[in-house]
Short mmCIF file of N, CA, C and O in Angstrom, two decimals:
data_model
loop_
_atom_site.label_atom_id
_atom_site.label_comp_id
_atom_site.label_asym_id
_atom_site.label_seq_id
_atom_site.Cartn_x
_atom_site.Cartn_y
_atom_site.Cartn_z
N MET A 27 105.63 101.31 102.12
CA MET A 27 104.82 102.25 102.87
C MET A 27 103.42 102.26 102.27
O MET A 27 103.26 102.32 101.06
N PRO A 28 102.39 102.22 103.08
CA PRO A 28 101.04 102.14 102.54
C PRO A 28 100.48 103.45 101.98
O PRO A 28 99.46 103.44 101.32
N ILE A 29 101.13 104.59 102.24
CA ILE A 29 100.67 105.86 101.65
C ILE A 29 101.44 106.08 100.36
O ILE A 29 102.66 106.14 100.35
N ILE A 30 100.71 106.19 99.27
CA ILE A 30 101.30 106.40 97.94
C ILE A 30 101.11 107.86 97.55
O ILE A 30 100.02 108.41 97.69
N VAL A 31 102.19 108.48 97.06
CA VAL A 31 102.16 109.88 96.64
C VAL A 31 102.09 109.91 95.12
O VAL A 31 102.95 109.37 94.44
N ASP A 32 101.03 110.53 94.60
CA ASP A 32 100.80 110.56 93.15
C ASP A 32 101.04 111.95 92.55
O ASP A 32 100.34 112.36 91.61
N ILE A 33 102.03 112.67 93.07
CA ILE A 33 102.32 114.00 92.51
C ILE A 33 102.74 113.88 91.05
O ILE A 33 102.34 114.70 90.22
N ASP A 34 103.52 112.85 90.71
CA ASP A 34 103.97 112.68 89.33
C ASP A 34 102.80 112.49 88.37
O ASP A 34 102.81 112.97 87.25
N VAL A 35 101.75 111.81 88.83
CA VAL A 35 100.55 111.62 88.01
C VAL A 35 99.88 112.97 87.74
O VAL A 35 99.51 113.28 86.61
N MET A 36 99.76 113.77 88.80
CA MET A 36 99.12 115.08 88.65
C MET A 36 99.97 116.01 87.79
O MET A 36 99.44 116.79 87.00
N LEU A 37 101.28 115.94 87.95
CA LEU A 37 102.16 116.75 87.10
C LEU A 37 101.98 116.39 85.63
O LEU A 37 101.91 117.27 84.77
N ALA A 38 101.89 115.10 85.33
CA ALA A 38 101.70 114.67 83.95
C ALA A 38 100.36 115.14 83.41
O ALA A 38 100.27 115.61 82.26
N ARG A 39 99.31 115.03 84.23
CA ARG A 39 97.98 115.48 83.79
C ARG A 39 97.95 116.97 83.50
O ARG A 39 97.23 117.43 82.61
N ARG A 40 98.71 117.72 84.28
CA ARG A 40 98.73 119.19 84.13
C ARG A 40 99.83 119.65 83.17
O ARG A 40 99.96 120.84 82.92
N LYS A 41 100.62 118.68 82.68
CA LYS A 41 101.75 119.00 81.79
C LYS A 41 102.64 120.07 82.41
O LYS A 41 102.97 121.08 81.79
N MET A 42 103.01 119.82 83.68
CA MET A 42 103.80 120.77 84.45
C MET A 42 105.12 120.12 84.86
O MET A 42 105.16 118.94 85.19
N ALA A 43 106.19 120.90 84.85
CA ALA A 43 107.50 120.41 85.26
C ALA A 43 107.64 120.47 86.78
O ALA A 43 106.99 121.29 87.44
N VAL A 44 108.49 119.62 87.33
CA VAL A 44 108.73 119.59 88.77
C VAL A 44 109.24 120.95 89.25
O VAL A 44 108.79 121.45 90.29
N GLY A 45 110.16 121.54 88.52
CA GLY A 45 110.71 122.85 88.91
C GLY A 45 109.64 123.94 88.95
O GLY A 45 109.66 124.80 89.84
N THR A 46 108.73 123.89 88.01
CA THR A 46 107.63 124.87 87.99
C THR A 46 106.75 124.71 89.21
O THR A 46 106.41 125.70 89.88
N LEU A 47 106.39 123.46 89.54
CA LEU A 47 105.57 123.21 90.72
C LEU A 47 106.29 123.64 91.98
O LEU A 47 105.69 124.26 92.86
N ALA A 48 107.57 123.33 92.09
CA ALA A 48 108.35 123.73 93.27
C ALA A 48 108.32 125.24 93.44
O ALA A 48 108.12 125.75 94.56
N ASP A 49 108.48 125.99 92.35
CA ASP A 49 108.42 127.45 92.42
C ASP A 49 107.04 127.93 92.86
O ASP A 49 106.92 128.84 93.68
N LEU A 50 105.99 127.31 92.31
CA LEU A 50 104.62 127.72 92.65
C LEU A 50 104.28 127.50 94.12
O LEU A 50 103.55 128.29 94.71
N ILE A 51 104.80 126.43 94.71
CA ILE A 51 104.42 126.12 96.10
C ILE A 51 105.46 126.58 97.11
O ILE A 51 105.24 126.49 98.31
N GLY A 52 106.60 127.09 96.62
CA GLY A 52 107.58 127.68 97.51
C GLY A 52 108.48 126.70 98.25
O GLY A 52 108.87 126.95 99.39
N ILE A 53 108.80 125.56 97.63
CA ILE A 53 109.78 124.65 98.21
C ILE A 53 110.85 124.36 97.16
O ILE A 53 110.65 124.62 95.97
N THR A 54 111.96 123.81 97.60
CA THR A 54 113.03 123.51 96.65
C THR A 54 112.67 122.29 95.81
O THR A 54 111.91 121.42 96.27
N PRO A 55 113.18 122.21 94.61
CA PRO A 55 112.94 121.02 93.79
C PRO A 55 113.42 119.74 94.48
O PRO A 55 112.79 118.69 94.34
N ALA A 56 114.50 119.83 95.26
CA ALA A 56 114.99 118.65 95.98
C ALA A 56 113.97 118.18 97.02
O ALA A 56 113.72 116.98 97.16
N ASN A 57 113.38 119.12 97.76
CA ASN A 57 112.37 118.74 98.75
C ASN A 57 111.10 118.22 98.09
O ASN A 57 110.46 117.29 98.60
N LEU A 58 110.74 118.77 96.95
CA LEU A 58 109.59 118.27 96.22
C LEU A 58 109.86 116.85 95.72
O LEU A 58 108.99 115.98 95.76
N ALA A 59 111.09 116.58 95.29
CA ALA A 59 111.46 115.24 94.84
C ALA A 59 111.36 114.23 95.97
O ALA A 59 110.91 113.10 95.76
N VAL A 60 111.75 114.62 97.19
CA VAL A 60 111.63 113.73 98.35
C VAL A 60 110.17 113.37 98.56
O VAL A 60 109.82 112.21 98.78
N LEU A 61 109.30 114.35 98.49
CA LEU A 61 107.87 114.12 98.66
C LEU A 61 107.31 113.29 97.50
O LEU A 61 106.62 112.29 97.70
N LYS A 62 107.66 113.67 96.28
CA LYS A 62 107.16 113.01 95.07
C LYS A 62 107.55 111.54 95.00
O LYS A 62 106.77 110.70 94.57
N ASN A 63 108.75 111.22 95.48
CA ASN A 63 109.25 109.85 95.40
C ASN A 63 108.88 109.00 96.60
O ASN A 63 109.34 107.87 96.72
N GLY A 64 108.04 109.53 97.49
CA GLY A 64 107.56 108.76 98.63
C GLY A 64 108.56 108.57 99.75
O GLY A 64 108.40 107.70 100.58
N ARG A 65 109.60 109.39 99.78
CA ARG A 65 110.61 109.27 100.83
C ARG A 65 110.34 110.19 102.02
O ARG A 65 111.04 110.10 103.02
N ALA A 66 109.35 111.05 101.93
CA ALA A 66 109.03 111.96 103.03
C ALA A 66 108.33 111.20 104.15
O ALA A 66 107.56 110.28 103.91
N LYS A 67 108.61 111.59 105.38
CA LYS A 67 107.97 110.97 106.54
C LYS A 67 106.72 111.74 106.94
O LYS A 67 105.89 111.24 107.68
N ALA A 68 106.59 112.97 106.46
CA ALA A 68 105.44 113.81 106.81
C ALA A 68 105.27 114.88 105.74
O ALA A 68 106.19 115.15 104.97
N VAL A 69 104.10 115.47 105.72
CA VAL A 69 103.85 116.61 104.85
C VAL A 69 103.02 117.62 105.64
O VAL A 69 102.08 117.26 106.34
N ARG A 70 103.41 118.86 105.58
CA ARG A 70 102.68 119.91 106.28
C ARG A 70 101.38 120.19 105.53
O ARG A 70 101.33 120.11 104.31
N PHE A 71 100.34 120.53 106.31
CA PHE A 71 99.07 120.87 105.67
C PHE A 71 99.23 122.09 104.78
O PHE A 71 98.58 122.19 103.73
N SER A 72 100.09 123.02 105.14
CA SER A 72 100.30 124.21 104.29
C SER A 72 100.91 123.80 102.95
O SER A 72 100.56 124.37 101.91
N THR A 73 101.80 122.79 102.96
CA THR A 73 102.38 122.30 101.71
C THR A 73 101.32 121.56 100.90
O THR A 73 101.23 121.74 99.68
N LEU A 74 100.52 120.74 101.56
CA LEU A 74 99.45 120.01 100.87
C LEU A 74 98.45 121.00 100.27
O LEU A 74 98.00 120.83 99.13
N ASP A 75 98.12 122.04 101.01
CA ASP A 75 97.22 123.08 100.52
C ASP A 75 97.80 123.75 99.27
O ASP A 75 97.11 123.91 98.26
N ALA A 76 99.09 124.10 99.33
CA ALA A 76 99.74 124.74 98.18
C ALA A 76 99.78 123.80 96.98
O ALA A 76 99.56 124.24 95.84
N LEU A 77 100.05 122.51 97.21
CA LEU A 77 100.04 121.54 96.12
C LEU A 77 98.66 121.46 95.47
O LEU A 77 98.55 121.47 94.24
N CYS A 78 97.62 121.39 96.30
CA CYS A 78 96.27 121.28 95.76
C CYS A 78 95.88 122.53 94.97
O CYS A 78 95.23 122.43 93.93
N GLN A 79 96.28 123.70 95.46
CA GLN A 79 95.97 124.93 94.73
C GLN A 79 96.72 124.99 93.40
O GLN A 79 96.14 125.32 92.37
N ALA A 80 98.02 124.65 93.43
CA ALA A 80 98.83 124.73 92.21
C ALA A 80 98.40 123.71 91.17
O ALA A 80 98.46 123.98 89.96
N LEU A 81 97.98 122.52 91.64
CA LEU A 81 97.59 121.46 90.71
C LEU A 81 96.08 121.40 90.47
O LEU A 81 95.61 120.54 89.72
N ASP A 82 95.33 122.28 91.12
CA ASP A 82 93.88 122.33 91.00
C ASP A 82 93.27 120.94 91.23
O ASP A 82 92.63 120.36 90.35
N CYS A 83 93.54 120.41 92.43
CA CYS A 83 93.09 119.06 92.74
C CYS A 83 92.73 118.96 94.22
O CYS A 83 92.85 119.93 94.96
N GLN A 84 92.30 117.79 94.63
CA GLN A 84 91.97 117.49 96.02
C GLN A 84 93.12 116.68 96.64
O GLN A 84 93.86 116.01 95.92
N PRO A 85 93.24 116.68 97.99
CA PRO A 85 94.30 115.89 98.63
C PRO A 85 94.27 114.41 98.22
O PRO A 85 95.32 113.80 98.06
N GLY A 86 93.10 113.86 98.01
CA GLY A 86 92.98 112.47 97.59
C GLY A 86 93.49 112.19 96.19
O GLY A 86 93.72 111.05 95.82
N ASP A 87 93.68 113.25 95.40
CA ASP A 87 94.28 113.09 94.08
C ASP A 87 95.80 112.95 94.18
O ASP A 87 96.44 112.46 93.26
N ILE A 88 96.36 113.38 95.31
CA ILE A 88 97.80 113.38 95.52
C ILE A 88 98.24 112.23 96.42
O ILE A 88 99.26 111.60 96.18
N LEU A 89 97.44 111.95 97.46
CA LEU A 89 97.78 110.91 98.44
C LEU A 89 96.72 109.83 98.44
O LEU A 89 95.53 110.12 98.38
N ARG A 90 97.17 108.58 98.50
CA ARG A 90 96.22 107.47 98.61
C ARG A 90 96.81 106.38 99.48
O ARG A 90 98.03 106.26 99.61
N PHE A 91 95.94 105.59 100.07
CA PHE A 91 96.34 104.49 100.94
C PHE A 91 96.29 103.19 100.16
O PHE A 91 95.34 102.92 99.44
N GLU A 92 97.35 102.40 100.30
CA GLU A 92 97.40 101.08 99.68
C GLU A 92 97.93 100.12 100.74
O GLU A 92 99.07 100.25 101.18
N ALA A 93 97.11 99.19 101.15
CA ALA A 93 97.48 98.27 102.23
C ALA A 93 98.67 97.41 101.84
O ALA A 93 98.79 96.97 100.70
N ASP A 94 99.54 97.16 102.81
CA ASP A 94 100.65 96.23 102.62
C ASP A 94 100.12 94.81 102.69
O ASP A 94 99.31 94.49 103.55
N GLY A 95 100.52 93.94 101.81
CA GLY A 95 100.10 92.54 101.85
C GLY A 95 98.65 92.36 101.44
O GLY A 95 97.90 93.30 101.23
N ALA A 96 98.24 91.12 101.35
CA ALA A 96 96.90 90.80 100.88
C ALA A 96 95.83 91.00 101.93
O ALA A 96 94.72 91.38 101.63
N GLY A 97 96.19 90.73 103.21
CA GLY A 97 95.18 90.77 104.26
C GLY A 97 94.84 92.14 104.79
O GLY A 97 93.78 92.36 105.33
N GLY A 98 95.73 93.10 104.64
CA GLY A 98 95.49 94.42 105.15
C GLY A 98 95.72 94.50 106.65
O GLY A 98 96.11 93.53 107.29
N PRO A 99 95.47 95.65 107.25
CA PRO A 99 95.80 95.87 108.65
C PRO A 99 94.95 95.07 109.61
O PRO A 99 95.35 94.86 110.75
N LEU A 100 93.80 94.58 109.21
CA LEU A 100 92.93 93.83 110.11
C LEU A 100 92.89 92.35 109.76
O LEU A 100 91.91 91.66 109.99
N SER A 101 93.98 91.84 109.22
CA SER A 101 94.00 90.45 108.75
C SER A 101 94.03 89.44 109.89
O SER A 101 93.96 88.25 109.66
N ASP A 102 94.13 89.90 111.16
CA ASP A 102 94.16 88.96 112.28
C ASP A 102 92.77 88.51 112.70
O ASP A 102 92.61 87.82 113.69
N GLY A 103 91.75 88.88 111.97
CA GLY A 103 90.39 88.48 112.28
C GLY A 103 89.64 89.53 113.09
O GLY A 103 88.46 89.37 113.34
N ALA A 104 90.33 90.58 113.52
CA ALA A 104 89.65 91.62 114.28
C ALA A 104 88.71 92.38 113.37
O ALA A 104 88.86 92.42 112.16
N SER A 105 87.72 92.99 113.97
CA SER A 105 86.79 93.78 113.18
C SER A 105 87.11 95.24 113.33
O SER A 105 87.72 95.67 114.30
N GLY A 106 86.69 96.02 112.33
CA GLY A 106 86.91 97.45 112.34
C GLY A 106 85.94 98.14 113.28
O GLY A 106 85.11 97.51 113.93
N PRO A 107 86.00 99.47 113.36
CA PRO A 107 85.16 100.22 114.28
C PRO A 107 83.67 100.08 114.01
O PRO A 107 82.86 100.20 114.92
N ASP A 108 83.30 99.77 112.78
CA ASP A 108 81.88 99.63 112.45
C ASP A 108 81.43 98.17 112.49
O ASP A 108 80.32 97.83 112.09
N GLY A 109 82.33 97.27 112.95
CA GLY A 109 81.99 95.86 113.07
C GLY A 109 82.33 95.02 111.85
O GLY A 109 82.19 93.81 111.87
N THR A 110 82.78 95.66 110.76
CA THR A 110 83.14 94.91 109.57
C THR A 110 84.59 94.48 109.65
O THR A 110 85.41 95.18 110.24
N PRO A 111 84.94 93.36 109.07
CA PRO A 111 86.35 92.92 109.09
C PRO A 111 87.24 93.76 108.22
O PRO A 111 86.85 94.47 107.39
#
């Protein structure tokens, strides 16, 4: 999956346990583990907001895009919306 979830990185930086974060944001540790391990299919903005507040970070500190394969999504030679490949 090209979206990488870096909650574990932020937890380590904040020296916070998963259970503590789950309590702070109001979800179960099991549901937080699903999100943390990249198995979630979606995340609610309210959950993302709570994560950012609890971890004192921005959404980009938690979620990042990593293209599959070397060519990326536009590897067929098509150009992007601004004309760049």
